[in-house]
Amino acid sequence: MSATQRILCALSHSFPRSLPPISSSSSSFKSPPILFLPFSRHYRILARSVLISPSPMPRNQGAGRHKEPKSKEKPEPDRISSATADATGAAAEAVTHRLAEMRIAENSGQTGVTAAAIQFGGVQPACPKTASKPKSYGTVSGATVDKVEAEVASTKNSIAALSRNNLIENFTVDNSAYSLARIRATFYPKFENEKSDQEIRTRMIEMVSKGLATLEVSLKHSGSLFMYAGHKGGAYAKNSFGNIYTAVGVFVLGRMFHEAWGTEAMKKQVEFNEFLERNHMCISMELVTAVLGDHGQRPNEDFVVVTAVTELGKGKPKFYSTPEIIAFCRKWRLPTNHVWLFSTRKSVSSFFAAFDALCEEGTATPVCKALDEIADTSIPGSKDHVKAQGEILEGLVARIVARESSSHMEQVLKEFPPPPADGVGLDFGPNLREICAANRSDEKQQIKALLESVGSSFCSDHSDWFGPDGADGHSRNADRSVLSKFLQANPADYSTRKLQEIVRLMREKRYPAAFKCYHNFHEVDAMARDNLFYRMVIHVHSDSAFRRYHHNFRHKPGLWPLYRGFFVDINLFKANKERSGEISKSNDNVVENGTSTSGNDFADEDANLMVKLKFLTYKLRTFLIRNGLSILFKEGPGAYKAYYLRQMKIWGTSPGKQRELSKMLDEWAVYIRRKYGNKQLSSSIYLSEAEPFLEQFAKRSPQNQALVGSAGNLVRSEDFMAIVDEGRDEEGDLEVEREIPSPKSSTLAMNTVAKQDGLIVFFPGIPGCAKSALCKELLNSPDVFGDNRLVHSLMGDLVKAKYWPKVADECRKKPYSIMLADKNAPNEEVWRQLEDICNKTRASAVPVVPESEGTDSNPYSLDALAVFMFRVLQRVNHPGSLDKASPNAGYVLLMFYHLYEGKSRREFEGELIERFGSLVKMPLLKSDRNPLPQQVQSILEEGINLYKLHTKRHGRLESTKGSYAKEWTMWERKLREILFGNDEYLNSIQVPFEVAVKEVSEQLRTIAKGDYTPPDTEKRKFGSIVFAALSLPVTEIQGVLKNIASSDPSVEAFLKGKHLENLQRAHVTLAHKRSHGVKAVADYGAFLHEKVPVELKALLFSDEMAAFEACPGSLEGEKIVSKNAWPHITLWTAEGVLAKEANALPELFKQGKACRVDLNPPVAVTSTVEFF
């Protein structure tokens, strides 16, 4: 029974026996812990005033799922680490064990599941029969402020002791060495959906329609991730602790208690800390402040909103469902988010339609209003977004949860009403902004002031920030060998084994992540030669790591998820024979008694469906203005324009909005560069300039106001900004968003290449991909392009100046020519330059890429890399000196190979198509080839590992220099021996060059002639919806008109000169966003793309307009009703007359100003429900 289940089961003792239990009927939907933890069928809700007590009723375990070890819970000492670790972790020790031994192998014979309830430094019997200590939503008693202050007064060993005695160096790993790991804080796993957003939407609607699930939608506040595990457990930002981010978080959370509890706040703070520690829990929040850098809008208040509650226990983290989070927060009076539930096909379809109607201009007020009207259940947040943060809304998060979620939510809302705010109107002393403003000398001063203001009742231990004796808490990193010894030591329990598995896999697959280890100052007194304590932060550097890890996660049952905000306490200790025997016995018992772990909570892909929906008014500020500042100031307006056009292209912004935004952003670029010159505006306070600019822009017209969303009432932050080290950031969207586009065409993508324009053929490849040989062939056969444009080439190895500016010059001189850019173009910086060249010269750029399957993190496979290296090592007298005589040729190719790291083949090709609208693939490897010889694969992997070590220590320093020079020399020699030893294989797997040239030539000819169509990759255009309508076939409507004209001379005379044969679209408007509201339009989402019969009853026309009177039929027994008073199909309007004026035709007919021709019988036409 999990801790969450025990909490809920415990309710039964205090509930009246007459109240029937809530049934949790079975369904085919499997709800994962991260999304929803269903209530036990055995629990009963307690009266609000009664605390939760133990219940003997167990919760039934799902078949095939692993049962976590049961143990009697005891309070455990907290372990908070201190010093900042180097991201290069195991780099130094790896080389000393030789390149071939860089991976740490799994310990054999330890595959079983353990259930040992082992304390740090000790062992308890496995699987005890005593009941686990119950946990509750409620407050706890017995804690006093005096007790906490006494803890503060207790003495600690000096940090100097750690400096004098680096105990880890003397800690040897042998059979008596054990590691015990316990997660201290974490946030939800980051699952990357492999399906497109449209596929996810469709599946979500299908699951809800079949009664398998409920759709849960919540607000996405614009702030920073903050996690709190109690004053002993620690405070954490996304990838760090002990800094200004966590100090601000502690202060704001502490202030929330004062506002909620008033004079009882200090007592409740103590109780809350003890509750979290005793139950080993962590709460995650969105920290929204005006002092940590600008997001979409400076908030009016500084606050937090709880987004997750996690029980860390001794197994895999258990995340509370949303009803449980609300119950927990309302008992502790913590701020909750605004949540909506959609449990029917109509409501969930209407939700997605409502978002599409608001995505380009939605702000908090209209969005919340529309969702309140559409949702089956709406639970307002305790912090009103408009009052606390403002109108600019970042977005919404939609995810699938259990179908029982609605009934569980209703029960929780009934038993846990919104709590009072006893602190309203009380004076709590200086607020966050006042404290930061009064302490501007340095970051440490601000941290100290904030923590002292919080008070010892909530934050009694400052060692995370300043060390145990007040010194710098991050002045000394833990030794780099901590990680390797953690992995080499015997795992003391099941959780440790699973955490070791995560780290091993990430290191083996070379995921972009760092494993930072710090001294745990909270365990200084317990530190001994054979008992060491550390804290590890798993810092994932790129979202690509989550995608790649999830790929392994899906195919490796039992693997734990990779969490965001991942902090682990580590205890390395030596055990004597008796203790080792106890640990071994405990592990053996768990293996024998444990259930199969083949069932995986996250195995069902449907259970992890989630989609993030952001609003353009937010993205305008953060991604287009703020994140574009460095490009604007460093590379100029041209590069900035290419950047923001590309971003809008990725988002699928409607053409109209793109034009409006382009005009505004060009004006912004001129304004801000004129004001700041060459000195870049700081992105952390960009709103100081952007907000007044947007306010003035919005005042010019209602159209501008809708584009901006909301502007004005700027909160000045310059005087109270928290002092943050340059380059340090704890929130992802403060960095330039690197959205990975799927391979989809875009509204702005080039569908054809105009023959009168220039053409640039370029090569996102690697040396050895045969680009120079291909360019030579194309130059010798200029007719390959099918026209008379000049074909010329520019070889990168022969250009002494900067290459791409030289290409730009040539394109300006010969604007209608075909340029073969004979140079590798491997990264986004080069692609951005090419986009800029195209914008300035009206040329089109066509990427030519060697065809390859790629890997999950690189568009080129090891097979392709082997062939590229083999080709280069056969060269002689290469103009760029990259040939067989080059001593570091292998290193150079590895450098190019890693320029593509982080993109799968699908992402790589998709981004090129998104940017340039076309893609040419050059055949490279035969599809029926044999696998790469193990010897070749091993030497390549060895080189990749060595490259990682070299770049971590030396950056881009040449391989012939630096501490790994000898290893590089040995590897280069071995590489040549192995590749030439497998020359027969490497020659046999290549597609003949003449075949490759022929296929590339045919593809280029198609593009040059303008006959190319980008791949159809099912990308849906998510432009803002304006109205819902019944779309009718134009040819049928024209046929009806022709038939009427043939039998009615007045109609025939009217139609002359109207050119209705050019009619482009025929529709019956059902609802319009401006006239009828968002909900009215969204309600038709349930019928989207469905067929509906329509009867044409009459033709009405006047001198200025003509329309058919239409009568929509029924769909599945439900009448489709238009919100228009007169449903019609507008056929024609005179110049200057708006289509909506056709609504007046019935009244004009009554006045004798229009004609009516009735159709008897009415003409039936089939239509489809569509959004426009």
PDB file of C-alpha atoms in Angstrom, residues 13 30 52 57 70 74 137 205 265 281 295 331 395 447 451 480 521 590 630 763 884 947 963 978 1045 1093 1164:
ATOM      1  CA  HIS A  13     -12.136   5.311  11.013  1.00  0.00           C
ATOM      2  CA  LYS A  30      -4.808   2.697 -16.342  1.00  0.00           C
ATOM      3  CA  ILE A  52      -6.778  11.290   9.692  1.00  0.00           C
ATOM      4  CA  MET A  57      -8.090  -1.756   5.379  1.00  0.00           C
ATOM      5  CA  LYS A  70       6.613  -2.041   3.403  1.00  0.00           C
ATOM      6  CA  LYS A  74      10.630   6.527  11.507  1.00  0.00           C
ATOM      7  CA  TYR A 137      -3.704  16.009   4.909  1.00  0.00           C
ATOM      8  CA  ILE A 205     -11.270  13.195 -27.485  1.00  0.00           C
ATOM      9  CA  ALA A 265       1.317  31.131  11.181  1.00  0.00           C
ATOM     10  CA  MET A 281       7.318  14.525   1.256  1.00  0.00           C
ATOM     11  CA  HIS A 295       8.607  36.540 -18.057  1.00  0.00           C
ATOM     12  CA  LYS A 331      -5.938  21.624   4.936  1.00  0.00           C
ATOM     13  CA  GLY A 395      -0.934  28.916 -21.377  1.00  0.00           C
ATOM     14  CA  ILE A 447      19.755  35.842   0.856  1.00  0.00           C
ATOM     15  CA  LEU A 451      16.070  34.067   5.445  1.00  0.00           C
ATOM     16  CA  ARG A 480      34.532  13.981  -8.566  1.00  0.00           C
ATOM     17  CA  PHE A 521      26.376  19.730   5.662  1.00  0.00           C
ATOM     18  CA  VAL A 590      12.356  -9.077  -1.230  1.00  0.00           C
ATOM     19  CA  SER A 630      20.654  38.961 -28.352  1.00  0.00           C
ATOM     20  CA  PHE A 763      25.051  20.906 -47.529  1.00  0.00           C
ATOM     21  CA  LYS A 884      45.162  10.803 -44.818  1.00  0.00           C
ATOM     22  CA  TYR A 947      35.720  13.420 -27.478  1.00  0.00           C
ATOM     23  CA  SER A 963      45.865  16.292 -21.337  1.00  0.00           C
ATOM     24  CA  ILE A 978      40.441  -0.876 -38.092  1.00  0.00           C
ATOM     25  CA  ALA A1045     -31.135  30.476 -64.081  1.00  0.00           C
ATOM     26  CA  PRO A1093     -27.578  17.658 -44.681  1.00  0.00           C
ATOM     27  CA  ALA A1164     -30.625  18.908 -50.600  1.00  0.00           C
TER      28      ALA A1164
END
